[in-house]
Coordinates of C-alpha atoms and ligand atoms in Angstrom, one line a residue:
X1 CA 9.8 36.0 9.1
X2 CA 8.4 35.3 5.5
X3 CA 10.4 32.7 3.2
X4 CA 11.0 34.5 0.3
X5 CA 14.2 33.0 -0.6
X6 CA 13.8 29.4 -3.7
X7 CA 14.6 27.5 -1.2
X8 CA 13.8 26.2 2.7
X9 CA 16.7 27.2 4.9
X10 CA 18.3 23.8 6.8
X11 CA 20.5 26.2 9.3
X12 CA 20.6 24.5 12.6
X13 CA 20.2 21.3 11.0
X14 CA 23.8 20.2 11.8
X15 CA 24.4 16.5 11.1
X16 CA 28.3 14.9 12.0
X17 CA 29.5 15.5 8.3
X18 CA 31.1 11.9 8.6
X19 CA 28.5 10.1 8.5
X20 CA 26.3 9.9 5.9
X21 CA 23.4 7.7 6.8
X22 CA 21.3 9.8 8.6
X23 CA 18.7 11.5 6.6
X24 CA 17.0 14.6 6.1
X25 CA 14.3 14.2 9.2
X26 CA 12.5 17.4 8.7
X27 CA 10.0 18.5 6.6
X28 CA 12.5 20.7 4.5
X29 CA 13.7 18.9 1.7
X30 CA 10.2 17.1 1.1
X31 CA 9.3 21.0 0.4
X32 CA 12.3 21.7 -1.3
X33 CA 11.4 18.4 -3.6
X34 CA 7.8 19.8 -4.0
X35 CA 8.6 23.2 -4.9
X36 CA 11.0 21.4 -7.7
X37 CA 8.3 19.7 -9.3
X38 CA 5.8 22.5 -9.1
X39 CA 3.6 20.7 -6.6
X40 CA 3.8 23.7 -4.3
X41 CA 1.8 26.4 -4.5
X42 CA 3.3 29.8 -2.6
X43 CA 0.0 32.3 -1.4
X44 CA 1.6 35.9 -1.5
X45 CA -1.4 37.4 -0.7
X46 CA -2.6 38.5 2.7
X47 CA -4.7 35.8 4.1
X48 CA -7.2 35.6 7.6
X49 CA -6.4 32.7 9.5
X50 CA -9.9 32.9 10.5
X51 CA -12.2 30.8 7.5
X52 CA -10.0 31.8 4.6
X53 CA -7.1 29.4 5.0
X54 CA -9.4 26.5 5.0
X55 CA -11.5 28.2 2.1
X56 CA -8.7 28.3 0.1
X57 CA -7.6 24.4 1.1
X58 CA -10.6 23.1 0.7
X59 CA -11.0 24.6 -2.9
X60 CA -7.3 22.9 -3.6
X61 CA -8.0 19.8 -1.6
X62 CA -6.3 17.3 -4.0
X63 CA -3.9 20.0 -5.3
X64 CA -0.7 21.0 -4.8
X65 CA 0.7 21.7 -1.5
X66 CA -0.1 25.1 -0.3
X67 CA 2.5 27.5 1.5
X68 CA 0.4 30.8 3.0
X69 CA 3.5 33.3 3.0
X70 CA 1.6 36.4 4.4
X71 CA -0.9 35.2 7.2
X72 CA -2.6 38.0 8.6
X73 CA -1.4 38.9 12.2
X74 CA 1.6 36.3 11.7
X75 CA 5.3 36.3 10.9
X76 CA 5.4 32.5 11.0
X77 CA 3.8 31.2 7.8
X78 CA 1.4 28.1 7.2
X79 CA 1.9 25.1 5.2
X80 CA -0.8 22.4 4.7
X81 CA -2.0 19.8 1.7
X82 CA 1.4 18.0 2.0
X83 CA -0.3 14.7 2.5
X84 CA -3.2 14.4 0.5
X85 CA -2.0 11.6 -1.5
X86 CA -0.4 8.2 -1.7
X87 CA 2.2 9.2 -4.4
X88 CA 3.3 12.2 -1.6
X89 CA 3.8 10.1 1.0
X90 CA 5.6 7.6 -1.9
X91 CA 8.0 10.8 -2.7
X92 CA 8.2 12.0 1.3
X93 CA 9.6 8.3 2.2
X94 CA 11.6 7.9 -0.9
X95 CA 10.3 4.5 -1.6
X96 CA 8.0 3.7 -4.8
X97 CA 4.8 4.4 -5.4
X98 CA 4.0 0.8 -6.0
X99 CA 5.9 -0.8 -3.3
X100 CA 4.5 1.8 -0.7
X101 CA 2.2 -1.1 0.9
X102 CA 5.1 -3.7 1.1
X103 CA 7.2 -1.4 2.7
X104 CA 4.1 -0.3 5.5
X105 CA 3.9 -3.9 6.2
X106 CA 8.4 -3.9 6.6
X107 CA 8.1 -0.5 8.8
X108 CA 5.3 -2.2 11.1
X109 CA 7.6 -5.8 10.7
X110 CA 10.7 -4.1 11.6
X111 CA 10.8 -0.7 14.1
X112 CA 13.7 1.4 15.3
X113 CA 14.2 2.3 18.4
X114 CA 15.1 6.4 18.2
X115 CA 18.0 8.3 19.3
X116 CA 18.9 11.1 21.7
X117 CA 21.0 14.3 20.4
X118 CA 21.3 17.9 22.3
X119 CA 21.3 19.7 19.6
X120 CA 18.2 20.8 18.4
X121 CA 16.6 22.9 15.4
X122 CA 12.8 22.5 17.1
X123 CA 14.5 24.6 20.5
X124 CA 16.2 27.5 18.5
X125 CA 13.6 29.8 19.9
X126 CA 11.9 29.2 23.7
X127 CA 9.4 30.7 24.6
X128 CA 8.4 29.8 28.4
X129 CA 6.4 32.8 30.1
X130 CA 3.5 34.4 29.4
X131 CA 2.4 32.1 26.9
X132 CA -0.5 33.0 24.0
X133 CA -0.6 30.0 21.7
X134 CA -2.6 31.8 19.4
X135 CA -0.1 35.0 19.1
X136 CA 2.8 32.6 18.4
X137 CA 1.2 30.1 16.4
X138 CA -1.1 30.8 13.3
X139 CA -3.8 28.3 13.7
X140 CA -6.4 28.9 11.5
X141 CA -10.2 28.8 12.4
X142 CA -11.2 26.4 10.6
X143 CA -15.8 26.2 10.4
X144 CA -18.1 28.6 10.8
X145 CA -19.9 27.0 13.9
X146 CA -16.9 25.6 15.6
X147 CA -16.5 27.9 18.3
X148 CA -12.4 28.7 17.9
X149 CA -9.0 27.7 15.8
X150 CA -7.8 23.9 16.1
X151 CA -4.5 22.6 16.0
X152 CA -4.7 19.6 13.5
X153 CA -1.4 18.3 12.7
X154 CA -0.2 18.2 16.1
X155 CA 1.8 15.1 17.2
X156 CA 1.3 14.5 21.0
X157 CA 3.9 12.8 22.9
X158 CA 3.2 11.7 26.2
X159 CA 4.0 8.6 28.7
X160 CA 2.1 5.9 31.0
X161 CA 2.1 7.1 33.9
X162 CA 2.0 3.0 35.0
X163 CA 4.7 1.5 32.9
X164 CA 6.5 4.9 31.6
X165 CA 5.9 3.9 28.1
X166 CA 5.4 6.5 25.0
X167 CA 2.7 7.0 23.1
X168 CA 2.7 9.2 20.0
X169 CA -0.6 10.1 18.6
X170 CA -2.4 12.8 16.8
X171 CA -6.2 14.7 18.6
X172 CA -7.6 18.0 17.6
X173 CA -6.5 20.9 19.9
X174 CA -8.7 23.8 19.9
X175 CA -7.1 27.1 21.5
X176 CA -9.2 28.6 24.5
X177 CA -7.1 31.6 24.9
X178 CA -4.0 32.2 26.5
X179 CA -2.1 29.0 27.0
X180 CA -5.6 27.0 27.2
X181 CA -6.2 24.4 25.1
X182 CA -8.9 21.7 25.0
X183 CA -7.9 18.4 23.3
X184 CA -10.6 16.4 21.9
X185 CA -9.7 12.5 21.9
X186 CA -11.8 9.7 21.2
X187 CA -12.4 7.2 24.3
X188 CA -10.7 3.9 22.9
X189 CA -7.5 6.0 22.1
X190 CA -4.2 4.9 24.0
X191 CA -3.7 8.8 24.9
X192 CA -7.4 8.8 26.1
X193 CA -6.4 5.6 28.4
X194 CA -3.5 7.3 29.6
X195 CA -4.9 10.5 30.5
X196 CA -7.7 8.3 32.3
X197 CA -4.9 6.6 34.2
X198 CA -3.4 10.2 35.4
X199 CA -7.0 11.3 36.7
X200 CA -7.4 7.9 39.0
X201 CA -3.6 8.7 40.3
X202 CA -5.3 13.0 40.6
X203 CA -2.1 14.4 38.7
X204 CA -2.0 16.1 35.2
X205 CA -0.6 14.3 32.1
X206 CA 2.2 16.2 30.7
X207 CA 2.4 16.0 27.0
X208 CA 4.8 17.4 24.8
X209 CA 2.7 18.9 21.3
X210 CA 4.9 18.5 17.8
X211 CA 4.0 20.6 14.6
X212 CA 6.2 20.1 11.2
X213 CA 6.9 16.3 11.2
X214 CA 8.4 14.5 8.9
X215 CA 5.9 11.9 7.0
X216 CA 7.8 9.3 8.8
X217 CA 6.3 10.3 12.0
X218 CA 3.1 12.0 11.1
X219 CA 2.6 8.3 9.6
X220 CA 4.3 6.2 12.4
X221 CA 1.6 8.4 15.1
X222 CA -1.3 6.9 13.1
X223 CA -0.1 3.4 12.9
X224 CA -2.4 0.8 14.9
X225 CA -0.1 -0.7 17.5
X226 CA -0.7 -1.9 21.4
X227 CA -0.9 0.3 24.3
X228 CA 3.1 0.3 25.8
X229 CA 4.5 0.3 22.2
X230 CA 6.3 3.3 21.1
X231 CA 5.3 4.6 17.7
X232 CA 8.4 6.6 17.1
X233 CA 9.9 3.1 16.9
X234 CA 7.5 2.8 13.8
X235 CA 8.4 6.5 12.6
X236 CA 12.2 4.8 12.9
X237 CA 11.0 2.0 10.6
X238 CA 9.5 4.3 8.1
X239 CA 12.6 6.2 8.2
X240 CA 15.2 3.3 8.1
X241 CA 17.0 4.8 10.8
X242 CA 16.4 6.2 14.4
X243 CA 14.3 9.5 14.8
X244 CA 16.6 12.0 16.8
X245 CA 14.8 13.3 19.1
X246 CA 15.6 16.1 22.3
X247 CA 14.4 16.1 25.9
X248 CA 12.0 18.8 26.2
X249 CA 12.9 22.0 28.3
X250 CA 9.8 21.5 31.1
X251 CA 8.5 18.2 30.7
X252 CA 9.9 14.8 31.2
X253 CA 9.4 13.6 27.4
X254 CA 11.3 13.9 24.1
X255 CA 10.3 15.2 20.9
X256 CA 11.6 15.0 17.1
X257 CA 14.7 17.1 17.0
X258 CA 13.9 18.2 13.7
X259 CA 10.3 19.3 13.9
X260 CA 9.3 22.8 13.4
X261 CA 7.1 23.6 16.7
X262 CA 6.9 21.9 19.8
X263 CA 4.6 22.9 22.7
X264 CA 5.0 21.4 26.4
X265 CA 2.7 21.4 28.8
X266 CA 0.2 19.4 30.8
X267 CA -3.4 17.5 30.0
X268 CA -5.4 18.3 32.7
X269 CA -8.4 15.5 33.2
X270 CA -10.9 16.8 35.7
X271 CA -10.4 20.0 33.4
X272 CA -13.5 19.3 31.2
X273 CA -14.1 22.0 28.6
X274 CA -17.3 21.7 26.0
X275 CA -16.5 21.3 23.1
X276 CA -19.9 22.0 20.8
X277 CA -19.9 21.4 17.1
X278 CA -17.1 19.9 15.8
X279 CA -16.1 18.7 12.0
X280 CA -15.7 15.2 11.4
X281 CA -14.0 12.9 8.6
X282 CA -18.1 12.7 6.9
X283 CA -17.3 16.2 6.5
X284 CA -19.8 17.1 9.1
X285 CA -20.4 18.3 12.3
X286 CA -20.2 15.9 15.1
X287 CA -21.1 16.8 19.0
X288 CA -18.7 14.7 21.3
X289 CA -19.2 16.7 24.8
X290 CA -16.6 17.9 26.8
X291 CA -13.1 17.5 25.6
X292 CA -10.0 17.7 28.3
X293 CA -8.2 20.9 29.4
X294 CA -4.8 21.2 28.4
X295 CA -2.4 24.0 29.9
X296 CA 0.9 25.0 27.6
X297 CA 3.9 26.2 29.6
X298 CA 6.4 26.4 27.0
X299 CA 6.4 27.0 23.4
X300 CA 10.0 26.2 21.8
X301 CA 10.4 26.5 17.8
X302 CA 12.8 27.0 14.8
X303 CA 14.2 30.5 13.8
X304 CA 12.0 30.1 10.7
X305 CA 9.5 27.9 11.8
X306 CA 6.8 26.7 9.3
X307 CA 3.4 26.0 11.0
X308 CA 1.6 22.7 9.6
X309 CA -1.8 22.2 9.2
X310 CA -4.5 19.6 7.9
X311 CA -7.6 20.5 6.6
X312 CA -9.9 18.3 8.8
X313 CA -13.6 17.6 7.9
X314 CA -14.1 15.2 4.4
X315 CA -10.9 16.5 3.0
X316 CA -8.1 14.3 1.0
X317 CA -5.3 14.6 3.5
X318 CA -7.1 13.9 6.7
X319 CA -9.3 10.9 5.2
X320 CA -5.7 9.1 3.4
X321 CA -3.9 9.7 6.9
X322 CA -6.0 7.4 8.6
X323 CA -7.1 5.1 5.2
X324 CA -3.3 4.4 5.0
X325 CA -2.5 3.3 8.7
X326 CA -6.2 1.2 9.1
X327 CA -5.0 -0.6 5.5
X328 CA -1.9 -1.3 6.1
X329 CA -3.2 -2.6 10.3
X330 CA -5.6 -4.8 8.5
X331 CA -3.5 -6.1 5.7
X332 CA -1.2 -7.4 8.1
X333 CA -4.0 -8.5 10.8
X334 CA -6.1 -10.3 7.9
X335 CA -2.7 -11.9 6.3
X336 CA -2.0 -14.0 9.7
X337 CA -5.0 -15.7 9.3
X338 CA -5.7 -16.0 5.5
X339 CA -2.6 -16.1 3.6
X340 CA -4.8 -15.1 0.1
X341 CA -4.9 -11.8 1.5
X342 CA -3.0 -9.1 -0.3
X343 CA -3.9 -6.0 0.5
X344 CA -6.4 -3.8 2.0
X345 CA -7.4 -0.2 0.9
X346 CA -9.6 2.0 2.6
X347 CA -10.8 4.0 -0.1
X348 CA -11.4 8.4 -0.4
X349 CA -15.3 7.7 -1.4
X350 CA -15.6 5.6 1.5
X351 CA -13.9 9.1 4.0
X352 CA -10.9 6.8 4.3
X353 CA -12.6 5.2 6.9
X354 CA -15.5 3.2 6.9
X355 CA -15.0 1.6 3.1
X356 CA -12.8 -1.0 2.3
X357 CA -11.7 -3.4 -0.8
X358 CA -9.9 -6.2 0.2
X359 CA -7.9 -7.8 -2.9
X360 CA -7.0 -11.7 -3.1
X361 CA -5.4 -13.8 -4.8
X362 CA -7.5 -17.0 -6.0
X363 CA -9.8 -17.0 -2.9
X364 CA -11.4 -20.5 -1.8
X365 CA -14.7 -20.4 -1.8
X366 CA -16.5 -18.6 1.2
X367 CA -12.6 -17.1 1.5
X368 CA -14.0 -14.1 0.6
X369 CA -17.0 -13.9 2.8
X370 CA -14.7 -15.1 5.6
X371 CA -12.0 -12.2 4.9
X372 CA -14.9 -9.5 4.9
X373 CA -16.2 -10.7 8.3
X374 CA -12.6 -10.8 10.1
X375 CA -12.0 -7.3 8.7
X376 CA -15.4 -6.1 10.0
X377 CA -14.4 -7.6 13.7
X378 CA -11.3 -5.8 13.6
X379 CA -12.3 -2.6 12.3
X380 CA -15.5 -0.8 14.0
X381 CA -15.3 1.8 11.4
X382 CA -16.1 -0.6 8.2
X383 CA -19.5 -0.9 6.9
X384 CA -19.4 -1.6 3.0
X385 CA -16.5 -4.3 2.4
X386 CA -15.9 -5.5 -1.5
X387 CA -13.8 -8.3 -2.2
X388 CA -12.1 -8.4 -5.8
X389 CA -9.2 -10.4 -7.0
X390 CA -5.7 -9.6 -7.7
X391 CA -5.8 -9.1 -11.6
X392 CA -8.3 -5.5 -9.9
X393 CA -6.2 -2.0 -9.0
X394 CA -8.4 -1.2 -5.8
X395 CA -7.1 2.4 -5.8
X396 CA -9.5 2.4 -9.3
X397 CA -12.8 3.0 -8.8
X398 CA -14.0 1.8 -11.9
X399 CA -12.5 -1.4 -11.7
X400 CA -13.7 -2.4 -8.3
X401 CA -17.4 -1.7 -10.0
X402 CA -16.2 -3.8 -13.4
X403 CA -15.3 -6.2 -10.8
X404 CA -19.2 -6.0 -9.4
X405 CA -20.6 -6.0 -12.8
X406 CA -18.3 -9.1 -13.8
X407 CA -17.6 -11.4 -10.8
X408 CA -20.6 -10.2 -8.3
X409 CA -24.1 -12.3 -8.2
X410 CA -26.4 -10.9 -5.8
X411 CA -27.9 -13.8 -4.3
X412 CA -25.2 -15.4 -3.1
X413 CA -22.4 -13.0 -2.8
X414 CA -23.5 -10.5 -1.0
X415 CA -23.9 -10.6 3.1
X416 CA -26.4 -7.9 4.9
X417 CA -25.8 -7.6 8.3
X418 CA -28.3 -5.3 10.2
X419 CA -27.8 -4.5 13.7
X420 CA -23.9 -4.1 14.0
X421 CA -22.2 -1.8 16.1
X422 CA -21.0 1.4 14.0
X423 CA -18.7 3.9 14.5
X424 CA -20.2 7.2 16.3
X425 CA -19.3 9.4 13.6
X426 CA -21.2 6.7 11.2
X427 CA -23.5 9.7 9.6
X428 CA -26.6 7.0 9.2
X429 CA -26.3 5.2 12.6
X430 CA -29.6 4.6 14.6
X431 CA -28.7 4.1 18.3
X432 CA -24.9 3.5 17.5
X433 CA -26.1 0.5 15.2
X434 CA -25.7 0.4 11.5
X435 CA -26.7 -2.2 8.9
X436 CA -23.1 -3.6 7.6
X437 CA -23.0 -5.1 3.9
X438 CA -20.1 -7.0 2.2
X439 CA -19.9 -8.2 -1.5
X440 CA -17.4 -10.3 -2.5
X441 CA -16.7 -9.8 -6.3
X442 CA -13.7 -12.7 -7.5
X443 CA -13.8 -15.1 -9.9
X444 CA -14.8 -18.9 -8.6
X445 CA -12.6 -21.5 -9.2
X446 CA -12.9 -22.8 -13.0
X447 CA -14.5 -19.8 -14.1
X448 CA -11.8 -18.4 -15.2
X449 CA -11.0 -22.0 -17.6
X450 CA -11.0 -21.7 -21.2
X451 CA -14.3 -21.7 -22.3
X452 CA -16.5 -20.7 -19.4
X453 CA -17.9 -17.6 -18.8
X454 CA -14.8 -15.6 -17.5
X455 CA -12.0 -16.2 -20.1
X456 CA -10.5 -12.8 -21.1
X457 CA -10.6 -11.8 -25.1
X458 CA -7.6 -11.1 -26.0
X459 CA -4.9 -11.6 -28.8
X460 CA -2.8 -14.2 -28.3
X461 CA -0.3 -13.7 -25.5
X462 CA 2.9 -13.4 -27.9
X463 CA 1.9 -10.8 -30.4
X464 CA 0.2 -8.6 -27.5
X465 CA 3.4 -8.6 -25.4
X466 CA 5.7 -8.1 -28.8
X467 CA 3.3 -5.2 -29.7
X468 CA 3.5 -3.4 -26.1
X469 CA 7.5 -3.9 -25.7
X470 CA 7.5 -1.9 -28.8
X471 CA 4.2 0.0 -28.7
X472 CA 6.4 3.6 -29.3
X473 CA 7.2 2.3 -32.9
X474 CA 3.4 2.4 -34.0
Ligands
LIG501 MN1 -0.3 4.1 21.0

């Protein structure tokens, strides 16, 4: 079913008309919104799910979002580049832009515990014999050496088989054929743990797969949080309101009601599948071994469901996802023990995960140093750190290296660390070791005083500010 129609059909979206809290908690009117502003591009023309999907993504990486109408061999169609900035997921959460980080902080401060409903857009279609994930579903193959199509915007849902406690998380699904999947997730991962936990006890894991989430809970899955806490309650926090979510038809989890795709089935641990060459967030190709088995049994989506994908590799929307939830993690983290602190950002030249700026306000001496090392023990991924102060826009390149040329001396501000333990992915590691460097670029104390070496030139304060009240009269 192609979407020809100006708009994104809401049918099946049925919401008690007297009450008027609850929002929109698909993805539909965030497309609706895009299309209004001309951030979203339609593809009309045929396209192969095999290489020229992500040809055509990668080419429009930090463009608009892209909806591929007329995928070849599909009726469902494929939308992905939703969230390859901070000003999308600003206008997806209907918060602004500038007070996105403030309100991270709330959602993590303050989570909702989600609601059950019956009635669910995600289960107007079943599908629950026979089952060929890649006839329904329009995954596209993604690289030319990895071996088949990946699911990449897949929220997994799946519980403890100790306490009975949630987890929500993203991994890379690749199909296998049929209703074979092999999910590739990293070791210190809570679904990892939990899987592990369902091999000592020699049952399967039954997860519950969601495509077409709202940003609330494509964000909320990445969040850092402890093993046992449920990060639809963060999804809820983002939202300002419960996520409605169904039981699923086979397995004994719930899933967002108002998600596009959901497929249930069962991880299978001893069921160890290579996995080969693999993209990574460097944007190259990584060799983890054997990823687990995962066996789909039922496949329940909307009459007009929209298949979601990210671009993975070094790509904008992949590197922000997890940028935004290890900032915002480390903000918090770094605030409780130095109060200077105001924000984090893991930056896009940096892959969104292993460079940071940390921005202060009026550090202490050696604050800065001390801020870099606490962020480093917290974060395996971080390797280059750069402190600046909070006069700097860390999202600007430029000014973080003003704030080198300006604030930085080398001899003393700088700290070399060789010998630290790197992330596997690190593309320089030797023997999962990697040389960490921090640089801490703010002003001392006093420098700043009229007539030492930092005072800004400027006009004076009261004919600069007149001037820029009125600026459109000159
Ligand atoms: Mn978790």
């Amino acid at each position: 079913m192609k979407l020809r129609t100006a708009g994104f059909g809401t049918s099946g979206y049925r919401r008690n008309e007297g009450s008027c809290r609850m929002k929109d908690q698909s993805t539909r009117g965030f497309l609706s919104a895009l299309e209004a502003d001309g951030e979203l591009h339609r593809v009309q023309r045929a396209i192969d799910p095999r290489f020229e999907i992500a040809s055509v993504l990668s080419l429009r990486e930090r463009g608009p979002a892209q909806l591929f109408e007329n995928v070849t061999g599909h009726a469902m169609p494929v939308v992905a580049n939703l969230f390859n900035s901070r000003g999308r997921f600003a206008r997806a959460l209907g918060v602004p832009r500038k007070d996105l980080d403030r309100f991270y902080l709330a959602a993590l401060r303050n989570p909702v515990k989600p609601t059950m409903v019956t009635d669910a857009p995600v289960q107007e279609v079943v599908h629950s014999d026979a089952i060929e994930v890649d006839t329904l579903l329009p995954v596209p193959h993604w690289f030319e050496r990895e071996a088949a199509p990946y699911v990449t915007a897949g929220v997994i849902v799946a519980k403890d088989p100790e306490t009975g406690r949630r987890n929500v998380s993203i991994a890379r699904l690749r199909l296998e054929g049929g209703n074979r999947l092999m999910a590739g997730i990293a070791k210190n991962h809570h679904l990892a743990i939990i899987a592990e936990k369902a091999r000592q006890r020699g049952h399967d894991l039954e997860i519950a797969v969601v495509i077409g989430n709202h940003a609330a809970v494509l964000l909320g899955s990445q969040m850092y949080v402890e093993l046992g806490d449920d990060e639809f309650d963060i999804a809820g926090g983002l939202l300002g309101e419960p996520v409605e979510l169904v039981k699923c038809r086979t397995v004994g989890l719930e899933v967002p009601a108002h998600a596009e795709i959901v497929l249930e089935g069962r991880l299978r641990p001893d069921d160890l599948i290579e996995e080969n060459a693999v993209s990574e967030f460097p944007g190259f190709y990584v060799y983890y071994g054997p990823g687990i088995g995962v066996e789909i049994d039922c496949v329940t989506h909307r009459a007009d469901a929209i298949y979601q994908a990210i671009l993975p590799g070094y790509a904008a929307e992949h590197c922000l996802l997890g940028a935004v939830a290890i900032g915002t993690t480390l903000t918090r983290d770094l605030q409780r023990s130095i109060p200077a602190v105001r924000r984090v950002l893991v930056t896009d030249g940096g892959m969104g995960r292993l460079h940071a700026v940390i921005v202060m306000h009026r550090p202490r001496l050696g604050e800065g140093k001390r801020a870099i090392l606490l962020a480093m023990g917290l974060v395996n991924l971080l390797k280059l750190v750069i402190v600046v102060d909070d006069d700097v826009d860390p999202e600007d390149p430029r000014q973080v290296e003003w704030s080198l040329a300006a604030r930085f001396r080398g001899h003393e501000d700088l700290i070399v660390l060789p010998g630290v333990k790197a992330d596997r992915c690190d593309p320089v590691h030797e023997d999962l070791v990697v040389t960490k460097i921090g640089m801490v670029a703010t002003t001392r104390p006093g420098d700043g005083e009229p007539g030492g070496r930092s005072e800004f030139a400027r006009p004076p304060p009261e004919v600069y500010d007149r001037i820029r009240r009125d600026l459109e009269l000159y």
